[in-house]
Amino acid sequence: MAKSLLDSVGEPCTASNATLSIIRGHKRLLDVATISQGQTKFFSVLMLAWGLIADIDIESEKYRWMGSARIDFYALQRIVFLRRYNGCIRFLAAPGYEVHGEPIKLPDICLGDGPKSGYCGPTVDPHNSNWRKIDGPFISVWLHNVPWGAEHTMAAPDAHFSDGYLDLVLIKDCPKLALLSLLSELNNGGHVKSPLVLYIKVKAFVLEPGSVVEDPSKDGIIDVDGEVLARGRRTYKCEKKTLMAYDRLHIGVDQGLASIFSPI
């Protein structure tokens, strides 16, 4: 978040610049995503990942002693032993992006339903004609709210802080060498220009995660804002219970719901 804010005005991402931004007291609006599963809700301001990016982010934790090099090291390992995931995504396309996927109707999607005490999340019309569907298998599904996913990872170059949309970066199929080349472009956002990457804006999103194609007894990890929101069978050993099950998730966006300190 700090990198995205400071980079938007051409300032280096340093602790001193971030501190000065807070002292000056300038603010800007920020979209907030609501992730729902039954009566359980989780709020996100950065990103949601499933597949390759989530696996690299979470499973590389065991190499944290390597410092930032753990990401590059484990990314190479994950490409060599590449996983593809069964599943399905459905999304409410932003204007201009309706050509992607196949059109569907979603009478069972009711984002915003749930407990009426407190904030319940955005309400999305499930009968909107812009709902689309893409079936797996997938290599990576990545939803972003801000441009930068890390200090050297421009995940979604066209993302804005309060445009009311999430930026979807999707990879369905990709040769391993080409995938390695794509990941090398993350530092400048060049990966989204590849024909192997689908990059679109969505107003709402439904994720139905499945098993690993190469090993149906193994599931994946759903990573939200850098933390494990859900994990399936045989992901990694952990006694800590996740907030949500490895099952269908509904994601909606509230435009400008939060306020954050900003350089200008």
Tab-separated table of N, CA, C and O in Angstrom, residues 1-11 13 28 30 46 144-151 153-156 159 161 260 262-263:
chain	number	residue	atom	x	y	z
A	1	MET	N	0.826	-1.201	0.000
A	1	MET	CA	0.000	0.000	0.000
A	1	MET	C	0.864	1.255	0.000
A	1	MET	O	0.616	2.208	-0.752
A	2	ALA	N	1.920	1.255	0.841
A	2	ALA	CA	2.816	2.408	0.891
A	2	ALA	C	3.502	2.635	-0.456
A	2	ALA	O	3.633	3.773	-0.924
A	3	LYS	N	3.944	1.547	-1.091
A	3	LYS	CA	4.590	1.660	-2.400
A	3	LYS	C	3.626	2.250	-3.420
A	3	LYS	O	4.010	3.138	-4.211
A	4	SER	N	2.387	1.779	-3.440
A	4	SER	CA	1.399	2.275	-4.401
A	4	SER	C	1.123	3.754	-4.187
A	4	SER	O	1.045	4.537	-5.148
A	5	LEU	N	0.999	4.176	-2.936
A	5	LEU	CA	0.713	5.578	-2.630
A	5	LEU	C	1.878	6.486	-3.011
A	5	LEU	O	1.694	7.524	-3.644
A	6	LEU	N	3.085	6.102	-2.619
A	6	LEU	CA	4.245	6.944	-2.887
A	6	LEU	C	4.612	6.952	-4.367
A	6	LEU	O	4.983	7.987	-4.925
A	7	ASP	N	4.483	5.804	-5.027
A	7	ASP	CA	4.808	5.731	-6.445
A	7	ASP	C	3.844	6.565	-7.283
A	7	ASP	O	4.229	7.082	-8.337
A	8	SER	N	2.615	6.730	-6.809
A	8	SER	CA	1.625	7.508	-7.569
A	8	SER	C	2.018	8.974	-7.708
A	8	SER	O	1.514	9.674	-8.583
A	9	VAL	N	2.920	9.442	-6.833
A	9	VAL	CA	3.402	10.831	-6.934
A	9	VAL	C	4.893	10.875	-7.226
A	9	VAL	O	5.538	11.921	-7.084
A	10	GLY	N	5.463	9.745	-7.612
A	10	GLY	CA	6.858	9.702	-8.012
A	10	GLY	C	7.852	9.737	-6.878
A	10	GLY	O	9.038	10.048	-7.090
A	11	GLU	N	7.437	9.400	-5.659
A	11	GLU	CA	8.346	9.395	-4.514
A	11	GLU	C	8.847	7.983	-4.232
A	11	GLU	O	8.094	7.016	-4.367
A	13	CYS	N	9.798	4.619	-2.203
A	13	CYS	CA	9.108	3.956	-1.097
A	13	CYS	C	10.079	3.811	0.069
A	13	CYS	O	10.823	2.826	0.170
A	28	ARG	N	-6.902	10.215	1.028
A	28	ARG	CA	-7.605	9.857	-0.196
A	28	ARG	C	-8.484	8.648	0.088
A	28	ARG	O	-8.275	7.915	1.055
A	30	LEU	N	-10.256	4.928	-0.558
A	30	LEU	CA	-9.768	3.613	-0.956
A	30	LEU	C	-10.936	2.640	-1.030
A	30	LEU	O	-11.779	2.588	-0.130
A	46	LEU	N	-6.071	-4.955	-0.278
A	46	LEU	CA	-4.923	-5.120	-1.168
A	46	LEU	C	-5.181	-6.093	-2.311
A	46	LEU	O	-5.244	-5.706	-3.455
A	144	HIS	N	-6.534	-7.574	-7.699
A	144	HIS	CA	-5.775	-6.507	-7.043
A	144	HIS	C	-6.596	-5.234	-6.901
A	144	HIS	O	-7.361	-4.865	-7.785
A	145	ASN	N	-6.365	-4.549	-5.776
A	145	ASN	CA	-7.065	-3.302	-5.478
A	145	ASN	C	-6.172	-2.086	-5.698
A	145	ASN	O	-6.664	-0.978	-5.904
A	146	VAL	N	-4.850	-2.279	-5.625
A	146	VAL	CA	-3.873	-1.200	-5.825
A	146	VAL	C	-2.810	-1.700	-6.807
A	146	VAL	O	-2.676	-2.908	-7.023
A	147	PRO	N	-2.013	-0.810	-7.395
A	147	PRO	CA	-1.078	-1.252	-8.441
A	147	PRO	C	0.011	-2.216	-7.962
A	147	PRO	O	0.333	-3.175	-8.648
A	148	TRP	N	0.590	-1.943	-6.798
A	148	TRP	CA	1.769	-2.692	-6.370
A	148	TRP	C	1.395	-3.797	-5.390
A	148	TRP	O	0.706	-3.570	-4.402
A	149	GLY	N	1.920	-5.012	-5.653
A	149	GLY	CA	1.709	-6.128	-4.735
A	149	GLY	C	2.845	-6.275	-3.754
A	149	GLY	O	2.719	-6.946	-2.725
A	150	ALA	N	3.980	-5.673	-4.059
A	150	ALA	CA	5.159	-5.624	-3.195
A	150	ALA	C	6.032	-4.494	-3.728
A	150	ALA	O	5.724	-3.897	-4.766
A	151	GLU	N	7.117	-4.214	-3.030
A	151	GLU	CA	7.932	-3.059	-3.423
A	151	GLU	C	8.463	-3.176	-4.848
A	151	GLU	O	8.663	-2.179	-5.527
A	153	THR	N	6.964	-5.375	-7.214
A	153	THR	CA	5.966	-6.153	-7.950
A	153	THR	C	4.786	-5.272	-8.334
A	153	THR	O	3.885	-5.017	-7.533
A	154	MET	N	4.810	-4.765	-9.579
A	154	MET	CA	3.686	-3.972	-10.071
A	154	MET	C	2.664	-4.937	-10.665
A	154	MET	O	2.629	-5.199	-11.860
A	155	ALA	N	1.824	-5.467	-9.799
A	155	ALA	CA	0.897	-6.531	-10.196
A	155	ALA	C	-0.180	-6.046	-11.144
A	155	ALA	O	-0.535	-6.728	-12.106
A	156	ALA	N	-0.740	-4.872	-10.872
A	156	ALA	CA	-1.891	-4.373	-11.634
A	156	ALA	C	-1.661	-2.905	-11.999
A	156	ALA	O	-2.130	-2.004	-11.300
A	159	ALA	N	-4.578	-0.346	-11.904
A	159	ALA	CA	-5.444	-0.271	-10.719
A	159	ALA	C	-5.466	1.143	-10.156
A	159	ALA	O	-4.468	1.865	-10.206
A	161	PHE	N	-7.070	3.615	-6.724
A	161	PHE	CA	-7.422	3.463	-5.319
A	161	PHE	C	-8.931	3.471	-5.080
A	161	PHE	O	-9.415	2.821	-4.164
A	260	ILE	N	-7.421	6.761	3.640
A	260	ILE	CA	-6.044	6.475	4.021
A	260	ILE	C	-5.195	7.731	3.856
A	260	ILE	O	-5.502	8.620	3.073
A	262	SER	N	-2.212	9.942	2.504
A	262	SER	CA	-1.661	9.956	1.156
A	262	SER	C	-0.638	11.087	1.027
A	262	SER	O	-0.748	12.100	1.743
A	263	PRO	N	0.364	10.947	0.158
A	263	PRO	CA	1.361	12.025	-0.002
A	263	PRO	C	0.749	13.359	-0.396
A	263	PRO	O	1.240	14.412	0.016
